[in-house]
Tab-separated table of C-alpha atoms in Angstrom:
chain	number	residue	atom	x	y	z
A	948	MET	CA	3.872	-22.121	-4.194
A	949	ASN	CA	5.347	-18.793	-4.234
A	950	PHE	CA	2.872	-16.988	-3.222
A	951	GLN	CA	4.057	-13.574	-4.706
A	952	ARG	CA	5.454	-15.510	-8.068
A	953	GLU	CA	1.944	-17.285	-8.544
A	954	TYR	CA	-0.216	-14.441	-7.612
A	955	LEU	CA	0.564	-11.661	-9.154
A	956	GLY	CA	3.856	-13.135	-11.500
A	957	TYR	CA	6.877	-10.532	-9.667
A	958	TYR	CA	8.785	-11.084	-6.027
A	959	ILE	CA	8.762	-8.009	-2.945
A	960	HIS	CA	12.181	-7.855	-3.389
A	961	ASN	CA	13.156	-4.723	-1.330
A	962	THR	CA	12.019	-2.485	1.837
A	963	ALA	CA	10.697	-0.166	-0.303
A	964	ASP	CA	8.497	-2.294	-2.133
A	965	MET	CA	7.213	-4.191	1.010
A	966	LEU	CA	6.513	-0.076	2.207
A	967	TRP	CA	4.416	1.086	-0.806
A	968	LEU	CA	2.482	-2.766	-0.151
A	969	TRP	CA	1.341	-1.478	3.201
A	970	TYR	CA	0.528	2.024	2.129
A	971	ASP	CA	-1.345	0.801	-0.946
A	972	TYR	CA	-3.233	-1.750	1.760
A	973	HIS	CA	-3.737	0.811	4.306
A	974	THR	CA	-5.114	3.589	1.868
A	975	GLU	CA	-7.464	1.354	0.125
A	976	ILE	CA	-8.998	-0.219	3.630
A	977	PHE	CA	-9.378	2.918	5.065
A	978	ASP	CA	-11.111	4.626	1.322
A	979	ARG	CA	-13.539	1.624	1.619
A	980	SER	CA	-14.378	1.982	4.998
A	981	LEU	CA	-15.844	5.164	3.647
A	982	PRO	CA	-19.897	5.738	1.779
A	983	TYR	CA	-19.957	7.384	-1.798
A	984	THR	CA	-16.830	6.063	-3.295
A	985	VAL	CA	-16.980	4.409	-6.886
A	986	ALA	CA	-14.189	1.821	-8.672
A	987	THR	CA	-11.203	3.251	-9.430
A	988	PRO	CA	-10.752	4.465	-13.184
A	989	GLY	CA	-8.822	1.094	-15.268
A	990	ASP	CA	-9.006	-0.596	-11.472
A	991	GLU	CA	-12.885	-1.906	-10.386
A	992	THR	CA	-10.880	-3.420	-7.263
A	993	GLY	CA	-10.209	0.113	-5.982
A	994	VAL	CA	-12.164	2.664	-4.517
A	995	ILE	CA	-11.804	6.208	-4.663
A	996	PRO	CA	-14.179	8.645	-2.340
A	997	THR	CA	-16.758	11.573	-4.504
A	998	ARG	CA	-18.078	13.237	-1.432
A	999	PHE	CA	-16.759	15.946	1.331
A	1000	PRO	CA	-15.448	15.169	4.369
A	1001	TYR	CA	-14.649	11.948	2.582
A	1002	THR	CA	-12.824	13.024	-0.270
A	1003	ILE	CA	-10.781	14.972	2.460
A	1004	TRP	CA	-10.394	12.037	5.617
A	1005	SER	CA	-9.394	9.975	2.623
A	1006	HIS	CA	-6.107	12.602	1.648
A	1007	ASN	CA	-5.732	12.770	5.204
A	1008	ASN	CA	-5.158	9.415	5.866
A	1009	ALA	CA	-2.971	8.568	2.475
A	1010	GLN	CA	-0.384	11.637	3.835
A	1011	LYS	CA	-0.037	11.017	7.893
A	1012	LEU	CA	0.401	7.281	5.724
A	1013	LEU	CA	2.828	8.480	3.393
A	1014	ASN	CA	4.964	10.380	6.182
A	1015	ASP	CA	5.319	7.327	8.573
A	1016	ILE	CA	6.614	4.884	5.124
A	1017	TYR	CA	8.888	7.541	3.986
A	1018	GLY	CA	9.520	7.897	8.332
A	1019	ILE	CA	10.778	4.469	8.259
A	1020	ALA	CA	12.599	4.358	5.164
A	1021	LYS	CA	14.540	6.670	5.850
A	1022	ALA	CA	15.048	4.672	8.935
A	1023	HIS	CA	16.178	2.032	7.440
A	1024	GLY	CA	18.499	3.366	5.442
A	1025	VAL	CA	16.189	3.499	1.860
A	1026	SER	CA	16.406	6.656	-0.339
A	1027	GLU	CA	14.670	8.808	-1.491
A	1028	GLU	CA	15.855	7.985	-4.874
A	1029	GLU	CA	14.835	4.315	-4.022
A	1030	MET	CA	11.170	4.665	-2.741
A	1031	PHE	CA	9.865	7.103	-5.517
A	1032	ARG	CA	11.558	3.446	-8.358
A	1033	ALA	CA	9.388	1.389	-5.960
A	1034	LYS	CA	6.508	3.992	-6.210
A	1035	MET	CA	6.125	4.128	-10.694
A	1036	SER	CA	7.945	-0.053	-10.899
A	1037	GLU	CA	5.193	-1.384	-13.599
A	1038	VAL	CA	3.840	-4.125	-11.278
A	1039	ARG	CA	3.192	-2.230	-8.585
A	1040	GLY	CA	1.517	-0.237	-11.400
A	1041	ARG	CA	-0.632	-2.872	-13.616
A	1042	SER	CA	-1.335	-4.871	-9.841
A	1043	SER	CA	-5.479	-3.812	-9.176
A	1044	SER	CA	-6.045	-3.066	-5.358
A	1045	GLN	CA	-7.060	-6.511	-4.258
A	1046	ASP	CA	-4.090	-8.425	-5.667
A	1047	ARG	CA	-2.318	-5.799	-3.893
A	1048	ILE	CA	-4.319	-6.445	-0.861
A	1049	ASP	CA	-3.860	-10.383	-1.099
A	1050	LEU	CA	-0.403	-10.402	-0.917
A	1051	PHE	CA	-0.214	-7.952	2.352
A	1052	LEU	CA	-2.521	-10.818	3.879
A	1053	ASN	CA	-0.523	-13.271	3.266
A	1054	LEU	CA	3.127	-11.446	3.673
A	1055	ASP	CA	1.683	-10.335	7.698
A	1056	LYS	CA	0.655	-13.300	8.243
A	1057	LYS	CA	4.126	-14.121	8.198
A	1058	GLY	CA	5.242	-11.808	9.972
A	1059	GLN	CA	7.029	-10.210	7.187
A	1060	PHE	CA	5.756	-6.065	8.273
A	1061	GLU	CA	6.523	-6.610	12.261
A	1062	PHE	CA	9.873	-4.048	11.397
A	1063	ILE	CA	7.087	-1.226	10.352
A	1064	LYS	CA	5.129	-1.605	12.917
A	1065	ASP	CA	7.789	-1.999	15.377
A	1066	MET	CA	8.376	1.898	13.894
A	1067	ASN	CA	5.458	3.315	14.760
A	1068	ASN	CA	5.452	1.860	18.270
């Protein structure tokens, strides 16, 4: 069984997709750790903080991770255009936060994110 195909109905094809999956996982896990959150509109498995200072913390975390993935993308020869296409992909947009978390965890167990961990050390 191919977990990606069976679970989400698609494959992660490239580095840009992997970087956005990593970003989505880390931003969602961080936001879930904050108090005063509500379900994301259109995705009851995602959360967004609703009170200060948690909204600022969430934003700052997302900005830091965004800078990280764009730096890693550049180091791996992934263009900003490729990153934008992956960010805006229909598949990413229609998958739930929990689906993406589960996919991340499955791929992380297989060592698929070592290229990111190596860049962050």
